[in-house]
PDB file of C-alpha atoms in Angstrom:
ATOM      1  CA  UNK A   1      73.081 115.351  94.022  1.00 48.00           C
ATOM      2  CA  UNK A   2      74.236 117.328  97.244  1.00 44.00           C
ATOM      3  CA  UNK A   3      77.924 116.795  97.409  1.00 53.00           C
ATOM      4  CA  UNK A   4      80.587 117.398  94.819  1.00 87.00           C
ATOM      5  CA  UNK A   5      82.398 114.464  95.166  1.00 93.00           C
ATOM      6  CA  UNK A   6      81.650 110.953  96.013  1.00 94.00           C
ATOM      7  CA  UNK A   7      84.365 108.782  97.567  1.00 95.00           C
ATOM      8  CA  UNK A   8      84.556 105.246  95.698  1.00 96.00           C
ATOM      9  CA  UNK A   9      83.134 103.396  97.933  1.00 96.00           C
ATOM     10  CA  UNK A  10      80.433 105.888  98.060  1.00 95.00           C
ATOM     11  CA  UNK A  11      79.768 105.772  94.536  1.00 95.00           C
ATOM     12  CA  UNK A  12      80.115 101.909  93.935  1.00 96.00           C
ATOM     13  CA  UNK A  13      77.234 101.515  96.733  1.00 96.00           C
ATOM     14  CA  UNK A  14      75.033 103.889  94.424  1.00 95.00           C
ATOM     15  CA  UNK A  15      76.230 102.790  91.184  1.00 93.00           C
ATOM     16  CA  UNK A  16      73.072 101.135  89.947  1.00 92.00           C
ATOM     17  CA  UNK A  17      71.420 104.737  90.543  1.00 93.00           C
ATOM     18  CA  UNK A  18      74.443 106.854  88.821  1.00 95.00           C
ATOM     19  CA  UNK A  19      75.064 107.595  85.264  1.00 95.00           C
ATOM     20  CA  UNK A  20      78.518 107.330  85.388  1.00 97.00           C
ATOM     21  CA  UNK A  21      80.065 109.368  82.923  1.00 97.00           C
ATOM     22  CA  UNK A  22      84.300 108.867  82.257  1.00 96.00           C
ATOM     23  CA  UNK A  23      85.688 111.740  80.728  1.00 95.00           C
ATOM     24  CA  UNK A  24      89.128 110.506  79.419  1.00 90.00           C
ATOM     25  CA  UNK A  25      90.317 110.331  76.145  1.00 86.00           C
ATOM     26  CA  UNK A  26      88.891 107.196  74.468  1.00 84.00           C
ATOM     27  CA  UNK A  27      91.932 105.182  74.413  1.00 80.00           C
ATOM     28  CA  UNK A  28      91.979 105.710  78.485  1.00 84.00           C
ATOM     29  CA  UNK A  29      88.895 104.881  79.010  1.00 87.00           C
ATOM     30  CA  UNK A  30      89.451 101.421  77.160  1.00 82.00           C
ATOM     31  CA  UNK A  31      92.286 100.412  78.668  1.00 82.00           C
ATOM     32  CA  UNK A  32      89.754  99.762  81.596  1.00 87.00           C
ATOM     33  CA  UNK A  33      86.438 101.679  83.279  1.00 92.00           C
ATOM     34  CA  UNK A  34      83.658 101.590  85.598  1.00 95.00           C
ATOM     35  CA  UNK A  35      81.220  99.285  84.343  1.00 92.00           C
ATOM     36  CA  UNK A  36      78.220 101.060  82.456  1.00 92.00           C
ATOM     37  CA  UNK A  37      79.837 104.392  82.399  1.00 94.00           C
ATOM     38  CA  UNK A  38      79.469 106.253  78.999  1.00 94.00           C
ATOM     39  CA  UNK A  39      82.965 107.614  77.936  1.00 93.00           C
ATOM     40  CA  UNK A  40      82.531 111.617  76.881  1.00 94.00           C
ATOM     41  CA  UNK A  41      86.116 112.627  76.822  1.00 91.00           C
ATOM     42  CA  UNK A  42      86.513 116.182  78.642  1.00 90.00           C
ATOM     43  CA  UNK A  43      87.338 118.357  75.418  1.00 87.00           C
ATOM     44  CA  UNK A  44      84.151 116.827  73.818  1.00 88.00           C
ATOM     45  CA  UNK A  45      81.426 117.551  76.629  1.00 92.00           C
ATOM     46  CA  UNK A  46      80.649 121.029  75.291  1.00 91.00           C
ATOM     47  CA  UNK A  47      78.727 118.804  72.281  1.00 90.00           C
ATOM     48  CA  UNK A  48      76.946 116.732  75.166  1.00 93.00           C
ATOM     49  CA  UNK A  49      75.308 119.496  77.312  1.00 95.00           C
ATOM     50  CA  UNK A  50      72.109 119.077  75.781  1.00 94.00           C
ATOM     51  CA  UNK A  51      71.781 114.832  76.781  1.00 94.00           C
ATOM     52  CA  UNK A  52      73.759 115.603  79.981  1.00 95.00           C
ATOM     53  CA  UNK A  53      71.084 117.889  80.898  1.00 94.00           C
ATOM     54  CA  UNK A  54      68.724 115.611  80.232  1.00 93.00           C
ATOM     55  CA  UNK A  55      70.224 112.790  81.855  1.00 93.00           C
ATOM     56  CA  UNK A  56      70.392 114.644  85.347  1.00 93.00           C
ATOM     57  CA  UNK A  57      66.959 115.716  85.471  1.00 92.00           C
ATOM     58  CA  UNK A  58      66.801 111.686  85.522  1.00 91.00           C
ATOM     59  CA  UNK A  59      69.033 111.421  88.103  1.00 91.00           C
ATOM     60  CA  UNK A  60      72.345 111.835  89.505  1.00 94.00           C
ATOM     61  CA  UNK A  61      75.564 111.736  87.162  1.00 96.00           C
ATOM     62  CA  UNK A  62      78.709 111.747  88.536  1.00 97.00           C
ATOM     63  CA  UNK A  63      82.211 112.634  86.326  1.00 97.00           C
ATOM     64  CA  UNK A  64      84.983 110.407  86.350  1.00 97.00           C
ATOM     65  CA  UNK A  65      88.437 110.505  85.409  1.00 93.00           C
ATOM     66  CA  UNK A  66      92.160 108.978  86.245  1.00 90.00           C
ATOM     67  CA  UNK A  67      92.818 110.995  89.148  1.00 89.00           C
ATOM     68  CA  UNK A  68      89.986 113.175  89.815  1.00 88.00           C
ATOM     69  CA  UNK A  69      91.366 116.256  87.508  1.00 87.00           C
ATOM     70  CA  UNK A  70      89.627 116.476  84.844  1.00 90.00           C
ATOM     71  CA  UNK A  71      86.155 115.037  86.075  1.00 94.00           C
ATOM     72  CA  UNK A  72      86.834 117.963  88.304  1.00 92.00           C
ATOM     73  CA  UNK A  73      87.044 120.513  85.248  1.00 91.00           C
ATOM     74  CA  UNK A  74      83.835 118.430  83.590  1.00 94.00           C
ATOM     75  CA  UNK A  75      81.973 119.304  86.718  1.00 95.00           C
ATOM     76  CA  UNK A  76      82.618 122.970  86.615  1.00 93.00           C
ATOM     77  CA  UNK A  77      81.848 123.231  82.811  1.00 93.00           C
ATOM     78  CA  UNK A  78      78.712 121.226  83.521  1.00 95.00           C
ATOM     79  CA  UNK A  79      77.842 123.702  86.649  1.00 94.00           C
ATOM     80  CA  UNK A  80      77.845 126.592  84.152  1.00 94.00           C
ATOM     81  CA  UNK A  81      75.400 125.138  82.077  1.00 94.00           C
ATOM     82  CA  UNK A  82      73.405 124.333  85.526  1.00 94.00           C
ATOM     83  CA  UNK A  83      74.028 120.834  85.298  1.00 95.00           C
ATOM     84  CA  UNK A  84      74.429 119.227  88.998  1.00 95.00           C
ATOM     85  CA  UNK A  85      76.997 116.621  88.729  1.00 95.00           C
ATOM     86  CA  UNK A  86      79.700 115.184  91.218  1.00 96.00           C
ATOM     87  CA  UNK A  87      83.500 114.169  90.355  1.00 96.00           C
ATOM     88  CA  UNK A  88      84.724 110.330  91.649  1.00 96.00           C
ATOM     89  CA  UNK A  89      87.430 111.472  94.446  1.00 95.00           C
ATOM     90  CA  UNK A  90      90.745 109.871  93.074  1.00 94.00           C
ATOM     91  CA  UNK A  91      88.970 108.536  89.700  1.00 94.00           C
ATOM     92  CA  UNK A  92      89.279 105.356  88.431  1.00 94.00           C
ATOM     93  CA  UNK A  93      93.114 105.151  90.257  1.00 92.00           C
ATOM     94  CA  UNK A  94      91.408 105.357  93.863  1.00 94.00           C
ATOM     95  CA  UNK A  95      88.224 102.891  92.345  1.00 96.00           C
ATOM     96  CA  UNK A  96      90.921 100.098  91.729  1.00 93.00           C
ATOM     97  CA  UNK A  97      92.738 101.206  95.062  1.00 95.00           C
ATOM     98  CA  UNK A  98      89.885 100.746  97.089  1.00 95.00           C
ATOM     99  CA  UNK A  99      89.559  96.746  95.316  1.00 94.00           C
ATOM    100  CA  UNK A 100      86.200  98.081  92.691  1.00 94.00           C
ATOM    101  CA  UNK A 101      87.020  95.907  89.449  1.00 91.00           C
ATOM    102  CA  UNK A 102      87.440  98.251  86.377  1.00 91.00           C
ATOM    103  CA  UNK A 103      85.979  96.934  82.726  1.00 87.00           C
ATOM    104  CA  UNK A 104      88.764  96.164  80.445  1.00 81.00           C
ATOM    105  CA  UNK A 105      87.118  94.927  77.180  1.00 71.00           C
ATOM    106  CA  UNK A 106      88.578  92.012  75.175  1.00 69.00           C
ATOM    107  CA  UNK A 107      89.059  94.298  72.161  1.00 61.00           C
ATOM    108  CA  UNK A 108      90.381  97.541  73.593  1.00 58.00           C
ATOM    109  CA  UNK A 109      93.426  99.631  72.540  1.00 59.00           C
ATOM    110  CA  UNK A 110      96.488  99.289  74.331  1.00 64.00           C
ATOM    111  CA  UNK A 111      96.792 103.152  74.630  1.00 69.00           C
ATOM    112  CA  UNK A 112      98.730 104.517  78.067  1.00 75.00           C
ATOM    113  CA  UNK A 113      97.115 106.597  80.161  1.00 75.00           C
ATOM    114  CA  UNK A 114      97.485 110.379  79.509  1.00 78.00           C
ATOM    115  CA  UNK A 115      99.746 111.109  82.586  1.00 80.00           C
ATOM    116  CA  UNK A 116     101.821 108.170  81.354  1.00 83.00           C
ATOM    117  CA  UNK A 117     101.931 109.755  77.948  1.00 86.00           C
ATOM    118  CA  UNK A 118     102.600 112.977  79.222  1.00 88.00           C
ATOM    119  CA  UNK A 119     105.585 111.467  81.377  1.00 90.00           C
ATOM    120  CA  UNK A 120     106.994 109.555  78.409  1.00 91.00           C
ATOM    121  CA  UNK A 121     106.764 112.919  76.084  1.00 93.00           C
ATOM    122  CA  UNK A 122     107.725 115.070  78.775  1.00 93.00           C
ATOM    123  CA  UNK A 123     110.868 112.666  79.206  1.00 93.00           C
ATOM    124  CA  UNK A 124     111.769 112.364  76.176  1.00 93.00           C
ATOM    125  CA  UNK A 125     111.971 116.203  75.227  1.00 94.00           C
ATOM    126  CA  UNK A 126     114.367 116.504  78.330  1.00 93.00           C
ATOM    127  CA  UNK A 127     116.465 113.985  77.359  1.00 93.00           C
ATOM    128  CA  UNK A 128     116.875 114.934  73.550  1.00 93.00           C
ATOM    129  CA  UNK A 129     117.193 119.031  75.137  1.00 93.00           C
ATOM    130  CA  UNK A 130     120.149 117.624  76.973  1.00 92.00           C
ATOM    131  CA  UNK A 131     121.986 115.460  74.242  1.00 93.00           C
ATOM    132  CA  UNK A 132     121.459 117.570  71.942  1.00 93.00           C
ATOM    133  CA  UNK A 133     122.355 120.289  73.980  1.00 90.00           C
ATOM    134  CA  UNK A 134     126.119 118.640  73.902  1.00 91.00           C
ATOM    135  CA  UNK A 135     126.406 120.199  70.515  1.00 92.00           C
ATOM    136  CA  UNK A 136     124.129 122.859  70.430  1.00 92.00           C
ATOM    137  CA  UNK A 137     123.936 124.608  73.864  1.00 90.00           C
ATOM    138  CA  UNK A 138     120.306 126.172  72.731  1.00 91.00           C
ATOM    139  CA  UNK A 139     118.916 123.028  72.352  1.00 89.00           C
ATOM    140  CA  UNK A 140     119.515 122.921  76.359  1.00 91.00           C
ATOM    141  CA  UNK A 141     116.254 125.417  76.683  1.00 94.00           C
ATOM    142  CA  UNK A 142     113.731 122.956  75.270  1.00 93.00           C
ATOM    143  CA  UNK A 143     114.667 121.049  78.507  1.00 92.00           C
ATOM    144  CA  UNK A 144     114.361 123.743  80.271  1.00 93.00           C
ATOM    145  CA  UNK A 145     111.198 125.262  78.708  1.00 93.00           C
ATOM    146  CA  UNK A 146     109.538 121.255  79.348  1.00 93.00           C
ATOM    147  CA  UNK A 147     110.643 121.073  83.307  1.00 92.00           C
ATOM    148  CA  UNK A 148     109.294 125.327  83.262  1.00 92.00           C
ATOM    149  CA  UNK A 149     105.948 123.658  81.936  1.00 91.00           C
ATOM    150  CA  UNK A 150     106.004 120.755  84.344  1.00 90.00           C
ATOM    151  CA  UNK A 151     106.385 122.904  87.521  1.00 91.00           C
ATOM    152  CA  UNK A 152     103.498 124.866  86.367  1.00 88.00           C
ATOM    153  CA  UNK A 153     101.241 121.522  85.359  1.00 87.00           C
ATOM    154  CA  UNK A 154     101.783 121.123  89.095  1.00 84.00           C
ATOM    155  CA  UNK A 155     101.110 124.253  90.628  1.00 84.00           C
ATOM    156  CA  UNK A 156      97.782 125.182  88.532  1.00 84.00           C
ATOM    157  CA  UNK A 157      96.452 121.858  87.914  1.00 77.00           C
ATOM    158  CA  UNK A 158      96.249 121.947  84.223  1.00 79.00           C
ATOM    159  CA  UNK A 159      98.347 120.271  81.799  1.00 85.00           C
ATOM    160  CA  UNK A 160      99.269 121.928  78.212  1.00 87.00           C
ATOM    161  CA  UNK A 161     101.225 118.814  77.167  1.00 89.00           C
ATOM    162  CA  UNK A 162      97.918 116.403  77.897  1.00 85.00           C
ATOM    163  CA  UNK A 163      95.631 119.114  75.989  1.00 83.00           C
ATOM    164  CA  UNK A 164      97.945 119.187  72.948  1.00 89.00           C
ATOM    165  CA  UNK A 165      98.334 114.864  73.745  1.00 87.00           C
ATOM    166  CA  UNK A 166      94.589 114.617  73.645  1.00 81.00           C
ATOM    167  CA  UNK A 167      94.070 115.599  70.448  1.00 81.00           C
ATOM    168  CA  UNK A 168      95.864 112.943  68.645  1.00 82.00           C
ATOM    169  CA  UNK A 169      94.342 110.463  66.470  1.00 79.00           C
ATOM    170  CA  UNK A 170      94.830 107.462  69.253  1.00 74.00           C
ATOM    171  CA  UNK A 171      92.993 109.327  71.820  1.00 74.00           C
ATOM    172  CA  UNK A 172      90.273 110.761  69.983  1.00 68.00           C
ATOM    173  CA  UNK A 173      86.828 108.902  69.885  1.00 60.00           C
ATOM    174  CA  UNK A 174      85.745 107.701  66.656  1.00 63.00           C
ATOM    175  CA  UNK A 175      82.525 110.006  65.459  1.00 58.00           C
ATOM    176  CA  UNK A 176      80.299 107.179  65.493  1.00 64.00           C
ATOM    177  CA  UNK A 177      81.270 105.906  69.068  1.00 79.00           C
ATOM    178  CA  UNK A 178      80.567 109.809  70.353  1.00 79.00           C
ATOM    179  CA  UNK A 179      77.217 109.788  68.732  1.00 80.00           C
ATOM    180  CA  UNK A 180      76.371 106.355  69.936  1.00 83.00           C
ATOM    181  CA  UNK A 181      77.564 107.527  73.283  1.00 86.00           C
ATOM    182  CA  UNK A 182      75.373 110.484  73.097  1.00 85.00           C
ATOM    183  CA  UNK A 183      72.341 108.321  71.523  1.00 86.00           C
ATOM    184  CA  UNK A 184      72.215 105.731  74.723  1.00 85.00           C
ATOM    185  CA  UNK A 185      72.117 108.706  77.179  1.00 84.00           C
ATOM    186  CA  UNK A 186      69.370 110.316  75.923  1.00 84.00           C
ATOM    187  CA  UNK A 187      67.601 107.090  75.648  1.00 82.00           C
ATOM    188  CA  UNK A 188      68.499 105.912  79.311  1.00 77.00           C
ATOM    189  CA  UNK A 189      65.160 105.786  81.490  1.00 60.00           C
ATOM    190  CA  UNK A 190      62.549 106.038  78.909  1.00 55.00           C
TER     191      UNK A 190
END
């Protein structure tokens, strides 16, 4: 694959040549997808570098995500294993902007998104800072400490809060999903 990125509508006209793979937690992925893609959630892809591998030498995978983030971050982890992979511009947000249906299974897990999650947490810490903070003027600094980690989720393009969200049990892939996952890559095209 020559570019880095594929624009949806670039990707939807090659998607019957792509291994799509999404890279949100399990409970994103879910709550609606690209159909066919194979859902390897970021913090996990370290396991999958040996079936990645093989799947590119197949052909051409490209990394998806909500926004384009952390399929970014999958790309450059695959890179250093010399993995060739591209990132869907805007991720599945731009795919259901530009009218490209998204899977939503009959059976799936009403879990938010992670940015949503991060939002509600993120809220919610402020607001308890601040009432608390009535009583307790301290308290006022785990506000402060949230919007401190908030201006620099913006700046650098990494999120503590969704790292630390990511690894509870709602968003975490069940063993046998990951390995089944895993199992129908490394099958694909043979």
């Amino acid at each position: 694959m020559t570019a880095t990125s594929l624009a949806p509508d670039q990707a939807h006209a090659r998607l019957h040549e792509l291994t799509v793979i999404d890279v949100r937690t399990p409970g994103e992925y879910a709550s609606g997808h690209i159909a066919g893609a194979h859902n390897i959630p970021v913090d996990r892809l370290d396991a999958a570098v040996p079936v990645l591998k093989s799947a590119a030498e197949r052909g051409d995978l490209v990394m998806v995500c909500a926004s384009g983030a952390r399929s970014a971050q999958a790309c450059a982890t695959l890179t250093a294993h010399g993995i060739p992979a591209a990132t869907l511009t805007g991720g599945t947000t731009a795919w259901s902007r530009h009218g490209h249906d998204l899977h939503r299974p009959a059976d799936a897990r009403g879990v938010w998104p992670m940015d949503r999650q991060v939002r509600f947490v993120a809220g919610s810490l402020v607001l308890v800072g601040l009432a608390v903070g009535q009583r307790r003027s301290a308290a006022r600094w785990l506000s402060v400490g949230v919007a401190g980690g908030l201006v620099y989720s913006a700046a650098s393009g990494s999120c503590a809060m969704a790292r630390v969200l990511a690894k509870l049990p709602l968003n975490q892939p069940r063993a046998r999903d990951l390995d089944a996952t895993l199992a129908a890559l490394a099958t694909m095209g043979q």
